N, CA, C and O atoms as a printed pandas DataFrame, in Angstrom:
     atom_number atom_name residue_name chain_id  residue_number  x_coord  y_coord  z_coord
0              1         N          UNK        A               1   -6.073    1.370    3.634
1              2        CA          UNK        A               1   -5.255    2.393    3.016
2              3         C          UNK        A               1   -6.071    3.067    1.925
3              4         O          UNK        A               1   -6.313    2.443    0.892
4              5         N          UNK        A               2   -6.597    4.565    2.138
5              6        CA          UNK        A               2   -7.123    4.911    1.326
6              7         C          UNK        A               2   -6.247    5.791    0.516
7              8         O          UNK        A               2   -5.262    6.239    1.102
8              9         N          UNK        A               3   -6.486    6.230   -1.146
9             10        CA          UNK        A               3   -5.643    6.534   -2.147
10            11         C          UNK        A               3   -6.781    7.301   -3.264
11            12         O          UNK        A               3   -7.985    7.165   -3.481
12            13         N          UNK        A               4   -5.716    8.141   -3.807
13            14        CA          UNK        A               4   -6.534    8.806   -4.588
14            15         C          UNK        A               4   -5.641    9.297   -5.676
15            16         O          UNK        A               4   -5.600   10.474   -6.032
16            17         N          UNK        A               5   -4.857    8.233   -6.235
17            18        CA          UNK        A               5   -3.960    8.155   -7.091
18            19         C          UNK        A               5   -4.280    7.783   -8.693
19            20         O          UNK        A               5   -4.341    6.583   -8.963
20            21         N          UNK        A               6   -4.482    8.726   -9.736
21            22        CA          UNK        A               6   -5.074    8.739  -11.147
22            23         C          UNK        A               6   -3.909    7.849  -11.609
23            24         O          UNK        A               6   -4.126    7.348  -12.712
24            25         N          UNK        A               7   -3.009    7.598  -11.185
25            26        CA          UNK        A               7   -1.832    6.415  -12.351
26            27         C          UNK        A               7   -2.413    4.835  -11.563
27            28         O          UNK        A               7   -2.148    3.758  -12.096
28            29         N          UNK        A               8   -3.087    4.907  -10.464
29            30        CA          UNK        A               8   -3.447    3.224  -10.877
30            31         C          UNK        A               8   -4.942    2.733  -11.441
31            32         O          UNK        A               8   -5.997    3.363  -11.364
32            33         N          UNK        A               9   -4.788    1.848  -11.837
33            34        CA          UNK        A               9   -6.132    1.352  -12.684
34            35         C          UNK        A               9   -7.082    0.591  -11.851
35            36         O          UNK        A               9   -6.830   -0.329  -11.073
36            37         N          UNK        A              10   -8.505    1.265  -12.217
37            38        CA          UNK        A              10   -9.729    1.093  -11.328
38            39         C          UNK        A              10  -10.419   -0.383  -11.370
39            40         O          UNK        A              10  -10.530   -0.919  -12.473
40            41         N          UNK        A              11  -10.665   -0.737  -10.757
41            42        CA          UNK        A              11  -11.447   -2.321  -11.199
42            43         C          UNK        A              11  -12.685   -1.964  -11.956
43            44         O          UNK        A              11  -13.467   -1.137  -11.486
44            45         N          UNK        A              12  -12.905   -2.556  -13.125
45            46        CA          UNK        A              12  -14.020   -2.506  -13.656
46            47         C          UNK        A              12  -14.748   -3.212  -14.437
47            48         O          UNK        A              12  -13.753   -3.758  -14.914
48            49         N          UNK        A              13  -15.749   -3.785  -15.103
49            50        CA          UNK        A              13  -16.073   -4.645  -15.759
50            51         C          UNK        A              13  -15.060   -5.979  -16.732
51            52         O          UNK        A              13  -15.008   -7.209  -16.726
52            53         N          UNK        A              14  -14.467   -5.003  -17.387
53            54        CA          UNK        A              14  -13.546   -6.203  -17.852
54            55         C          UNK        A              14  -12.644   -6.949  -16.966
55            56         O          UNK        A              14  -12.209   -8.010  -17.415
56            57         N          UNK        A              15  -12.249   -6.553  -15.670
57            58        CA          UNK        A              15  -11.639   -7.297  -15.018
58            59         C          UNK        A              15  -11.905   -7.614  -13.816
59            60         O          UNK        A              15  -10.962   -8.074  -13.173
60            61         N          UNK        A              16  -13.274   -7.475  -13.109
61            62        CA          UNK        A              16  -13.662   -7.920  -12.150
62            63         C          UNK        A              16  -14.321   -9.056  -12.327
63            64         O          UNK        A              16  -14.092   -9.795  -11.369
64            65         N          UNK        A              17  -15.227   -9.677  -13.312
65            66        CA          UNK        A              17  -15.095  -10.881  -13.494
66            67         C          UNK        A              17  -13.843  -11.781  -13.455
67            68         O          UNK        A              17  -13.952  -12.498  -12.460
68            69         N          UNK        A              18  -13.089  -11.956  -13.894
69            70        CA          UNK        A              18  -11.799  -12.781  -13.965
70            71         C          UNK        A              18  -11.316  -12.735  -12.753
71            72         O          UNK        A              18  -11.066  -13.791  -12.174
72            73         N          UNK        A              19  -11.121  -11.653  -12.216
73            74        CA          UNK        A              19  -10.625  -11.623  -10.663
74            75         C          UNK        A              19  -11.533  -12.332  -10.103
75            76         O          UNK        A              19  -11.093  -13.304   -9.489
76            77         N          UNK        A              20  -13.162  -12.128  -10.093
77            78        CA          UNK        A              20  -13.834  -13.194   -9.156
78            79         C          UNK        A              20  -13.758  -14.458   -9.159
79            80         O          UNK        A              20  -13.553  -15.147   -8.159
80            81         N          UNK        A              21  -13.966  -14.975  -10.616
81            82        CA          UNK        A              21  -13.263  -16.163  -11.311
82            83         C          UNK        A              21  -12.026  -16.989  -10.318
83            84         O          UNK        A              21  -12.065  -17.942   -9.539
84            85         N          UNK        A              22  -11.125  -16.218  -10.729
85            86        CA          UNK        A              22   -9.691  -16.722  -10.279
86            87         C          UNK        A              22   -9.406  -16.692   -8.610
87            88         O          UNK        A              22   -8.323  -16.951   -8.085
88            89         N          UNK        A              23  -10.795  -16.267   -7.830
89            90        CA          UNK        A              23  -10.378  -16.067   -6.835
90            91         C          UNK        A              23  -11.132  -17.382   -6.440
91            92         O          UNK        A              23  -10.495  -18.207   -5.785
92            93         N          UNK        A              24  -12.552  -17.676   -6.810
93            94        CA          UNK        A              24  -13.467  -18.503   -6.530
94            95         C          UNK        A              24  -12.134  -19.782   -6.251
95            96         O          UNK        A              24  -11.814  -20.293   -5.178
96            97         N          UNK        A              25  -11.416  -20.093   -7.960
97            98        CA          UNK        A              25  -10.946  -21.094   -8.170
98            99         C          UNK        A              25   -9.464  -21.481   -7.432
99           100         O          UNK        A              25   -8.976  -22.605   -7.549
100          101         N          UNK        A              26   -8.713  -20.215   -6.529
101          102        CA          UNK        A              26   -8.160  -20.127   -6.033
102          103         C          UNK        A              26   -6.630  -20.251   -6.711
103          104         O          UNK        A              26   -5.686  -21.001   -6.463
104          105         N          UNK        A              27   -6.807  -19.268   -7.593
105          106        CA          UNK        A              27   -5.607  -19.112   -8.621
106          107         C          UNK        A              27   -4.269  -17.672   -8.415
107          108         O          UNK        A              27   -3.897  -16.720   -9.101
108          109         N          UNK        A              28   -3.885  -18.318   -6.924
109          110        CA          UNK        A              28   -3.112  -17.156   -6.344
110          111         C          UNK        A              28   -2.567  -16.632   -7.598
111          112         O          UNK        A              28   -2.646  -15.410   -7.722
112          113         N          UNK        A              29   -1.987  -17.345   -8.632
113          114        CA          UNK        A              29   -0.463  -16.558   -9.441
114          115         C          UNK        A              29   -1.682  -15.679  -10.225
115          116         O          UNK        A              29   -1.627  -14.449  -10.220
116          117         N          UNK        A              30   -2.672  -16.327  -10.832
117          118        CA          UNK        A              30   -3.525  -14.935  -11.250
118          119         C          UNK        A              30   -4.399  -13.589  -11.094
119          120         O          UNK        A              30   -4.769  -12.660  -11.812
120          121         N          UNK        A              31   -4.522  -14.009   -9.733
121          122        CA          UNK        A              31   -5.403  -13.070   -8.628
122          123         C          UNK        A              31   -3.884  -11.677   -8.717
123          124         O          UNK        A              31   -3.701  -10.583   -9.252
124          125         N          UNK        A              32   -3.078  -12.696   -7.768
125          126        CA          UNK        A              32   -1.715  -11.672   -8.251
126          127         C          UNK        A              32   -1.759  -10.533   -9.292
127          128         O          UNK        A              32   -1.686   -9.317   -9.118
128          129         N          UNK        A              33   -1.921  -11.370  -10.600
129          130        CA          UNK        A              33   -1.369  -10.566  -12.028
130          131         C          UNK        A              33   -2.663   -9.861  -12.082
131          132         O          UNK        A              33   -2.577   -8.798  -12.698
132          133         N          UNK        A              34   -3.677  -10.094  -11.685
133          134        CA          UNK        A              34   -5.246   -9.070  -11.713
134          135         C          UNK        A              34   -4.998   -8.023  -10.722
135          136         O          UNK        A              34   -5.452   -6.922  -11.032
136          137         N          UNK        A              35   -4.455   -8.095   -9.733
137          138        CA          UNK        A              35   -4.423   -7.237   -8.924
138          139         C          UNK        A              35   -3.212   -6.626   -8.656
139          140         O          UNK        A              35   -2.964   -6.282   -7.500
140          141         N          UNK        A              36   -2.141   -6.372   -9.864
141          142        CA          UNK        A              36   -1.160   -5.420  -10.044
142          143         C          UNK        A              36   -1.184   -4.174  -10.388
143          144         O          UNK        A              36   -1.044   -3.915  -11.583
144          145         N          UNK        A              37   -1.359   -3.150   -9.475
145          146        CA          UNK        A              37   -1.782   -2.071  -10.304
146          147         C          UNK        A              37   -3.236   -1.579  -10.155
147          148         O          UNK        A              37   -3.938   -0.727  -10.701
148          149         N          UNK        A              38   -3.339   -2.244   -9.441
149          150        CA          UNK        A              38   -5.286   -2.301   -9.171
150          151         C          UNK        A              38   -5.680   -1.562   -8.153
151          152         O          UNK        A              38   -5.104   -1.834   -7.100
152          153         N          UNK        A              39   -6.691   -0.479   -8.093
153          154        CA          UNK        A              39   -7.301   -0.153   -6.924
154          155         C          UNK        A              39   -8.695   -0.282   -7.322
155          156         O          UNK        A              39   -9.297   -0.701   -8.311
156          157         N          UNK        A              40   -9.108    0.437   -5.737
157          158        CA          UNK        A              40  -10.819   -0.252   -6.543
158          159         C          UNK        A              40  -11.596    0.635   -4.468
159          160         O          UNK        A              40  -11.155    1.069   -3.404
160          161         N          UNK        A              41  -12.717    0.406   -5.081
161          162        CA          UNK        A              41  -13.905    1.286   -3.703
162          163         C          UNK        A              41  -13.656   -0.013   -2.439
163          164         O          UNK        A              41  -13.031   -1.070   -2.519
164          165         N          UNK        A              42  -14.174    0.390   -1.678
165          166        CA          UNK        A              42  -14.160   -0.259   -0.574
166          167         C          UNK        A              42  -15.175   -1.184   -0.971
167          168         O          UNK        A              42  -14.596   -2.263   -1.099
168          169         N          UNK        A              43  -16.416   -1.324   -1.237
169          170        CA          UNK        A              43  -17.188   -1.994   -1.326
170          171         C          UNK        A              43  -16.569   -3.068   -2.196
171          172         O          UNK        A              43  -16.263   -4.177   -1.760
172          173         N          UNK        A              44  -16.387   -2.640   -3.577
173          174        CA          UNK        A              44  -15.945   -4.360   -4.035
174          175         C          UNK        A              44  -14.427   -4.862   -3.790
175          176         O          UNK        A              44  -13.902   -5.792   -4.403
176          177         N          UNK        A              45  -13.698   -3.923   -2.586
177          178        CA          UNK        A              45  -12.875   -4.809   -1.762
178          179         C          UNK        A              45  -13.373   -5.718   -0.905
179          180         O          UNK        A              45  -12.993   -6.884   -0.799
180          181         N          UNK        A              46  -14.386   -5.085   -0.177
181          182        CA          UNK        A              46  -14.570   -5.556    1.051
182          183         C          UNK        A              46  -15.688   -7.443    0.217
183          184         O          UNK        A              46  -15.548   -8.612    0.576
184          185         N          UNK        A              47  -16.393   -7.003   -0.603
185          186        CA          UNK        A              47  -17.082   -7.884   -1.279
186          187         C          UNK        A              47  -16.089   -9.365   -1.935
187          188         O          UNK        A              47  -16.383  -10.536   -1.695
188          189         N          UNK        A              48  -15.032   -8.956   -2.688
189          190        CA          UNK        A              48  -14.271  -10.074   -3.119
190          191         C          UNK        A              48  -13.313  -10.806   -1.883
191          192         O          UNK        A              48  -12.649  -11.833   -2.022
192          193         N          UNK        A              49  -13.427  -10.057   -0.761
193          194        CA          UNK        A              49  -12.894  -10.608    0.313
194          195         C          UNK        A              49  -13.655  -11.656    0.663
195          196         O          UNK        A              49  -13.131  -12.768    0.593
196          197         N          UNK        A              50  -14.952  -11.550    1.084
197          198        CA          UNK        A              50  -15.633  -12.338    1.365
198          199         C          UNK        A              50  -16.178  -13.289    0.310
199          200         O          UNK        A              50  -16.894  -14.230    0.654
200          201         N          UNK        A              51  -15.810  -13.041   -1.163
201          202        CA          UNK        A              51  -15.727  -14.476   -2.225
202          203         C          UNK        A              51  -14.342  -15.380   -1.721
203          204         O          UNK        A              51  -14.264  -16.608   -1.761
204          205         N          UNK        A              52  -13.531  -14.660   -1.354
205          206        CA          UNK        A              52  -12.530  -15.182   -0.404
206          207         C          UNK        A              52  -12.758  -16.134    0.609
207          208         O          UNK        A              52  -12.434  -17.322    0.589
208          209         N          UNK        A              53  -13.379  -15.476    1.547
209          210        CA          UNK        A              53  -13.899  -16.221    2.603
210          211         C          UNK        A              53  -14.497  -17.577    2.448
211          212         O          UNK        A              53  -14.084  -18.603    2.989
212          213         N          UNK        A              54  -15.469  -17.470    1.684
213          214        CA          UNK        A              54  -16.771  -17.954    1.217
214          215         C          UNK        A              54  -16.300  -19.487    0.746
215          216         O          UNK        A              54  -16.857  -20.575    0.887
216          217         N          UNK        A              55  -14.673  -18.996   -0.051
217          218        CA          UNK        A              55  -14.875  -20.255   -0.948
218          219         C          UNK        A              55  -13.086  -21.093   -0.202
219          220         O          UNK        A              55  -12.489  -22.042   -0.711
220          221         N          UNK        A              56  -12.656  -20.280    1.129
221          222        CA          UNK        A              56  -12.193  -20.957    1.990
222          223         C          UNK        A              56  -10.272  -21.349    1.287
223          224         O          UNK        A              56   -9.557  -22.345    1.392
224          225         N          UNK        A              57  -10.003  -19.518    0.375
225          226        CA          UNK        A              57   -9.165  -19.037   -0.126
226          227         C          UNK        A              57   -8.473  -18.295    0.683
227          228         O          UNK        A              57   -8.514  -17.066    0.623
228          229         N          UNK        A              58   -7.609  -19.082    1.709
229          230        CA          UNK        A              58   -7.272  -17.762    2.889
230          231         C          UNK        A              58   -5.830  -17.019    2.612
231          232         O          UNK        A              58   -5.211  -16.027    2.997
232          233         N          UNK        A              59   -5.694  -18.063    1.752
233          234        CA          UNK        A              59   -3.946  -17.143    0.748
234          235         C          UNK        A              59   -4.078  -16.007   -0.139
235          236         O          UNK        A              59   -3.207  -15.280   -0.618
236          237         N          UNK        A              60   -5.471  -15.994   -0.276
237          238        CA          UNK        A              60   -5.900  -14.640   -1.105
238          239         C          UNK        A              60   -6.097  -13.650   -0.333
239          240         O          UNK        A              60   -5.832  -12.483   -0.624
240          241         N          UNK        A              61   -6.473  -13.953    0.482
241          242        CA          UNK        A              61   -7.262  -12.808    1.441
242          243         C          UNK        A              61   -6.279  -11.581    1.722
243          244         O          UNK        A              61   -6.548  -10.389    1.572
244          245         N          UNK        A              62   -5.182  -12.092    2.124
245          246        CA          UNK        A              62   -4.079  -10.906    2.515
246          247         C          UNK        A              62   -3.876  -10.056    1.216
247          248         O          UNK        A              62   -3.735   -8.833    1.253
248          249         N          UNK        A              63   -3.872  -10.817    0.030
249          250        CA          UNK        A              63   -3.810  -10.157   -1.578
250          251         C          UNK        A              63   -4.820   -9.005   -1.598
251          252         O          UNK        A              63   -4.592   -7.873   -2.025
252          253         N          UNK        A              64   -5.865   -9.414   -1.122
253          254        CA          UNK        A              64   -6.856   -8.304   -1.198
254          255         C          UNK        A              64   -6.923   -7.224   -0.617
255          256         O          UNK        A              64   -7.205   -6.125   -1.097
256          257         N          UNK        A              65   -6.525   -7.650    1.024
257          258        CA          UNK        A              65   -6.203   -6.368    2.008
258          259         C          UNK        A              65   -5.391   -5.676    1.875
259          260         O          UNK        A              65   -5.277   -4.739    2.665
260          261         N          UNK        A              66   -4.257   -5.895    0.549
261          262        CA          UNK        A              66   -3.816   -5.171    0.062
262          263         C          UNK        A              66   -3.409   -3.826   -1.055
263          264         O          UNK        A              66   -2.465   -3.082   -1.322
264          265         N          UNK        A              67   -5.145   -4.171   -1.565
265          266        CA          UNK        A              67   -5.399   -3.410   -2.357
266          267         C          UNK        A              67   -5.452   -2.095   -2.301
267          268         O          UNK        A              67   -6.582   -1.841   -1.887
268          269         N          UNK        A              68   -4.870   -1.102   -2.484
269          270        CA          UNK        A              68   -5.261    0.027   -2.422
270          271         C          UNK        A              68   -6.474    0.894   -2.563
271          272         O          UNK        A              68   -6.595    1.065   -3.776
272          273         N          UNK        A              69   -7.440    1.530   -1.933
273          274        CA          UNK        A              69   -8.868    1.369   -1.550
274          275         C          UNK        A              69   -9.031    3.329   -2.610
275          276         O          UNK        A              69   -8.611    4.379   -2.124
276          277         N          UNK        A              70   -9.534    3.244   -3.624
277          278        CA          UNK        A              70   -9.710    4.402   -4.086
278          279         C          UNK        A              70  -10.813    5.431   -3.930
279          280         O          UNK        A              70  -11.788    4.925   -4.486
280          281         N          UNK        A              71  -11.128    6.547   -3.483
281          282        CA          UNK        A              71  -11.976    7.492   -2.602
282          283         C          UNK        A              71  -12.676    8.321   -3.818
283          284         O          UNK        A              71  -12.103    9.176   -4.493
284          285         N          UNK        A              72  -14.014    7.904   -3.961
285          286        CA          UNK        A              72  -14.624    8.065   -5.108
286          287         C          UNK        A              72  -15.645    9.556   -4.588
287          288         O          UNK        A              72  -16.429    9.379   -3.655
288          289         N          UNK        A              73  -15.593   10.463   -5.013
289          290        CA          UNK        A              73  -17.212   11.600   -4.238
290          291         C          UNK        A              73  -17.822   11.635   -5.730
291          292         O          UNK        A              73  -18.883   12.220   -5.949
C-alpha cells in the first residue's frame, strides 16, 4: 500500500532504533506502539521485515506488512 500522506509520521532516527530493538526482542505490545502512525520507504519496510524473519518473530511480521509504505521522489 503505497501513501503519500503528510499527517503520518516518517520513521527516522529516533525511532528506528527502538523499533529494531523491540522487534529483535520480540516485543509485540511495543513494536505496536512504534508503529502507530508510522509510515516509512519500502526499503526500511522491506529491511525490518527481514529483522523479523531473521530473529524468527512471525507475530510481527504481519505488523509490518502493515505499514503504510511512503513514496519519496
Amino acid at each position: 500500500m503505497e501513501m503519500n500522506i503528510s499527517n503520518q509520521n516518517k520513521l527516522g532516527p529516533a525511532n528506528f532504533m527502538p523499533l529494531e530493538v523491540n522487534i529483535e526482542k520480540g516485543n509485540v505490545s511495543s513494536v505496536k506502539k512504534l508503529l502507530s502512525n508510522l509510515s516509512m520507504r519500502e526499503p526500511e519496510k522491506n529491511y525490518l521485515i527481514d529483522i523479523a524473519k531473521l530473529h524468527k518473530q512471525e507475530s510481527i511480521i504481519p505488523l509490518l506488512k502493515d505499514v503504510p509504505v511512503i513514496n519519496i521522489m
